[in-house]
Amino acid sequence: MLARLNSDHKHIAILLNVLKVKYRKLAEGEAVNFNLIRDVVEYMQSYAEHSHHPLEDIIYKYYLEKVSEEDNPNKLAEEHHQLIDASASLMSTLNLILSDVVVSREQLVVDLKEYVALQERHMKYEDEVIFPLLAKEMDKQDWGNVQELCSLKLIDDPLFSDDDNALFEELREYIACDETF
């Protein structure tokens, strides 16, 4: 399970780099493909927020119960809620743009930059604090129990899996064709 979460983080980092390139181009006054930006945010909503983060929440809740710290504030769950709100706000702005509503370029650059920074801070917290804690404190039996608890949330990654899923096809082609984004 931990390997899967780490793999997801690598994939999310690729997409955040795509967004960085896009907001830099926007800041320089260049045209960008807003559909592609929307696809990245949609991926974050459809996969990260509905499978990846719930898996982390289930595993971390299990850990907290194991070490009898379930009464502590759950910073991880709080961050996941912040990310949901940030994605929804950004998606709303992108949908306005794609509906030909005028949105300030400068504000979109700021929004994209803040969204990427929020996502990166969150992954850094997980990579440096949460995941090492889980790796240290949970044994094979714990991971088996967690696997069972997570079974309903385990779905194939719609972008980075090997299936022929047509969802995010344009984004998949973009990532495959342009390593510099």
Tab-separated table of C-alpha atoms in Angstrom:
chain	number	residue	atom	x	y	z
A	1	MET	CA	0.000	0.000	0.000
A	2	LEU	CA	2.795	2.409	0.860
A	3	ALA	CA	4.484	1.692	-2.478
A	4	ARG	CA	1.222	2.525	-4.244
A	5	LEU	CA	0.920	5.837	-2.368
A	6	ASN	CA	4.530	6.724	-3.218
A	7	SER	CA	3.884	5.878	-6.869
A	8	ASP	CA	0.801	8.106	-6.835
A	9	HIS	CA	2.935	10.941	-5.473
A	10	LYS	CA	5.379	10.574	-8.355
A	11	HIS	CA	2.506	10.783	-10.822
A	12	ILE	CA	0.949	13.767	-9.071
A	13	ALA	CA	4.342	15.519	-9.127
A	14	ILE	CA	4.434	15.096	-12.923
A	15	LEU	CA	1.045	16.776	-13.198
A	16	LEU	CA	2.033	19.580	-10.857
A	17	ASN	CA	5.025	20.217	-13.100
A	18	VAL	CA	2.644	20.483	-16.056
A	19	LEU	CA	0.692	23.128	-14.136
A	20	LYS	CA	3.919	24.992	-13.285
A	21	VAL	CA	4.847	25.215	-16.930
A	22	LYS	CA	1.353	26.391	-17.793
A	23	TYR	CA	1.199	29.133	-15.182
A	24	ARG	CA	4.676	30.341	-16.167
A	25	LYS	CA	3.576	30.549	-19.795
A	26	LEU	CA	0.418	32.381	-18.743
A	27	ALA	CA	2.500	34.818	-16.687
A	28	GLU	CA	4.618	35.521	-19.771
A	29	GLY	CA	1.495	36.219	-21.811
A	30	GLU	CA	1.643	33.037	-23.863
A	31	ALA	CA	-1.415	31.054	-24.876
A	32	VAL	CA	-2.050	27.782	-23.067
A	33	ASN	CA	-4.394	24.867	-23.511
A	34	PHE	CA	-7.009	25.446	-20.795
A	35	ASN	CA	-8.584	22.053	-21.504
A	36	LEU	CA	-5.299	20.427	-20.535
A	37	ILE	CA	-5.122	22.424	-17.307
A	38	ARG	CA	-8.702	21.458	-16.546
A	39	ASP	CA	-7.846	17.798	-17.216
A	40	VAL	CA	-5.061	17.954	-14.611
A	41	VAL	CA	-7.411	19.428	-12.017
A	42	GLU	CA	-10.136	16.961	-13.001
A	43	TYR	CA	-7.663	14.098	-12.508
A	44	MET	CA	-6.843	15.465	-9.071
A	45	GLN	CA	-10.551	15.544	-8.260
A	46	SER	CA	-11.484	12.192	-9.747
A	47	TYR	CA	-8.499	10.111	-8.656
A	48	ALA	CA	-6.496	11.859	-5.944
A	49	GLU	CA	-9.499	13.113	-4.014
A	50	HIS	CA	-11.685	10.022	-4.454
A	51	SER	CA	-9.140	7.223	-4.143
A	52	HIS	CA	-5.617	8.333	-3.180
A	53	HIS	CA	-6.514	10.644	-0.281
A	54	PRO	CA	-9.211	8.337	1.135
A	55	LEU	CA	-6.657	5.500	1.168
A	56	GLU	CA	-4.244	7.717	3.091
A	57	ASP	CA	-7.015	8.691	5.497
A	58	ILE	CA	-7.989	5.059	6.134
A	59	ILE	CA	-4.373	4.018	6.702
A	60	TYR	CA	-3.591	6.978	8.958
A	61	LYS	CA	-6.790	6.501	10.993
A	62	TYR	CA	-5.814	2.851	11.459
A	63	TYR	CA	-2.358	3.981	12.600
A	64	LEU	CA	-3.819	6.532	15.050
A	65	GLU	CA	-6.108	3.889	16.524
A	66	LYS	CA	-3.182	1.460	16.791
A	67	VAL	CA	-1.066	3.919	18.748
A	68	SER	CA	-4.080	5.212	20.725
A	69	GLU	CA	-3.866	8.752	19.382
A	70	GLU	CA	-7.314	8.950	17.798
A	71	ASP	CA	-8.149	12.064	19.858
A	72	ASN	CA	-5.318	14.094	18.312
A	73	PRO	CA	-6.224	16.566	15.584
A	74	ASN	CA	-5.851	14.807	12.260
A	75	LYS	CA	-3.759	17.276	10.240
A	76	LEU	CA	-3.735	14.893	7.294
A	77	ALA	CA	-7.527	14.815	6.971
A	78	GLU	CA	-7.664	18.611	7.416
A	79	GLU	CA	-5.198	19.066	4.548
A	80	HIS	CA	-7.209	16.711	2.352
A	81	HIS	CA	-10.290	18.882	2.910
A	82	GLN	CA	-8.290	22.012	2.028
A	83	LEU	CA	-7.150	20.350	-1.195
A	84	ILE	CA	-10.730	19.449	-2.124
A	85	ASP	CA	-11.762	23.071	-1.641
A	86	ALA	CA	-8.783	24.358	-3.629
A	87	SER	CA	-9.473	21.969	-6.517
A	88	ALA	CA	-13.147	22.917	-6.603
A	89	SER	CA	-12.325	26.624	-6.657
A	90	LEU	CA	-9.753	26.219	-9.418
A	91	MET	CA	-12.097	24.002	-11.444
A	92	SER	CA	-14.804	26.638	-11.151
A	93	THR	CA	-12.447	29.286	-12.537
A	94	LEU	CA	-11.334	27.019	-15.378
A	95	ASN	CA	-14.932	26.231	-16.303
A	96	LEU	CA	-15.655	29.969	-16.472
A	97	ILE	CA	-12.704	30.451	-18.820
A	98	LEU	CA	-13.773	27.517	-20.988
A	99	SER	CA	-17.271	29.049	-21.137
A	100	ASP	CA	-15.739	32.257	-22.527
A	101	VAL	CA	-16.188	34.237	-19.326
A	102	VAL	CA	-13.388	36.767	-18.897
A	103	VAL	CA	-11.124	35.917	-15.972
A	104	SER	CA	-8.033	37.895	-15.008
A	105	ARG	CA	-4.902	36.215	-16.354
A	106	GLU	CA	-2.946	37.471	-13.361
A	107	GLN	CA	-5.471	36.003	-10.913
A	108	LEU	CA	-5.414	32.653	-12.704
A	109	VAL	CA	-1.607	32.606	-12.503
A	110	VAL	CA	-1.814	33.311	-8.759
A	111	ASP	CA	-4.512	30.650	-8.284
A	112	LEU	CA	-2.524	28.017	-10.191
A	113	LYS	CA	0.680	28.880	-8.358
A	114	GLU	CA	-1.042	28.646	-4.960
A	115	TYR	CA	-2.732	25.379	-5.920
A	116	VAL	CA	0.587	23.800	-6.933
A	117	ALA	CA	2.295	25.080	-3.760
A	118	LEU	CA	-0.519	23.695	-1.585
A	119	GLN	CA	-0.308	20.292	-3.274
A	120	GLU	CA	3.492	20.201	-3.003
A	121	ARG	CA	3.507	21.179	0.704
A	122	HIS	CA	0.944	18.475	1.357
A	123	MET	CA	2.951	15.771	-0.435
A	124	LYS	CA	6.142	16.884	1.346
A	125	TYR	CA	4.379	16.509	4.712
A	126	GLU	CA	3.229	13.027	3.785
A	127	ASP	CA	6.576	11.981	2.286
A	128	GLU	CA	8.652	13.306	5.197
A	129	VAL	CA	6.353	12.754	8.181
A	130	ILE	CA	3.394	10.459	7.575
A	131	PHE	CA	4.827	7.759	5.291
A	132	PRO	CA	8.022	7.185	7.354
A	133	LEU	CA	5.876	6.960	10.492
A	134	LEU	CA	3.626	4.370	8.866
A	135	ALA	CA	6.604	2.393	7.560
A	136	LYS	CA	8.195	2.347	11.016
A	137	GLU	CA	5.147	1.583	13.149
A	138	MET	CA	3.037	-0.774	11.044
A	139	ASP	CA	3.834	-4.439	10.596
A	140	LYS	CA	2.806	-6.973	7.954
A	141	GLN	CA	-0.420	-7.830	9.779
A	142	ASP	CA	-1.311	-4.115	10.025
A	143	TRP	CA	-0.804	-3.701	6.289
A	144	GLY	CA	-2.988	-6.746	5.638
A	145	ASN	CA	-5.728	-5.241	7.783
A	146	VAL	CA	-5.353	-1.901	6.021
A	147	GLN	CA	-5.522	-3.593	2.614
A	148	GLU	CA	-8.859	-5.074	3.580
A	149	LEU	CA	-10.158	-1.728	4.895
A	150	CYS	CA	-9.055	0.033	1.714
A	151	SER	CA	-10.474	-2.483	-0.749
A	152	LEU	CA	-13.520	-0.359	-1.590
A	153	LYS	CA	-11.386	2.695	-2.380
A	154	LEU	CA	-8.795	0.880	-4.483
A	155	ILE	CA	-9.297	1.849	-8.115
A	156	ASP	CA	-6.920	1.843	-11.050
A	157	ASP	CA	-5.271	5.148	-11.770
A	158	PRO	CA	-7.200	6.494	-14.802
A	159	LEU	CA	-4.153	8.291	-16.206
A	160	PHE	CA	-1.072	6.275	-15.299
A	161	SER	CA	-2.391	2.700	-15.521
A	162	ASP	CA	-1.784	0.407	-18.485
A	163	ASP	CA	-5.422	-0.074	-19.404
A	164	ASP	CA	-7.018	1.368	-22.533
A	165	ASN	CA	-9.118	3.868	-20.602
A	166	ALA	CA	-9.874	6.824	-22.894
A	167	LEU	CA	-10.331	9.141	-19.932
A	168	PHE	CA	-7.619	11.827	-19.908
A	169	GLU	CA	-6.382	10.733	-23.344
A	170	GLU	CA	-5.261	14.250	-24.320
A	171	LEU	CA	-3.355	14.648	-21.062
A	172	ARG	CA	-1.773	11.192	-21.435
A	173	GLU	CA	-0.601	12.063	-24.961
A	174	TYR	CA	0.712	15.432	-23.804
A	175	ILE	CA	2.801	13.860	-21.040
A	176	ALA	CA	4.110	11.158	-23.386
A	177	CYS	CA	5.054	13.567	-26.186
A	178	ASP	CA	6.544	16.498	-24.332
A	179	GLU	CA	8.859	15.734	-21.440
A	180	THR	CA	9.491	19.454	-20.911
A	181	PHE	CA	5.761	20.198	-20.726
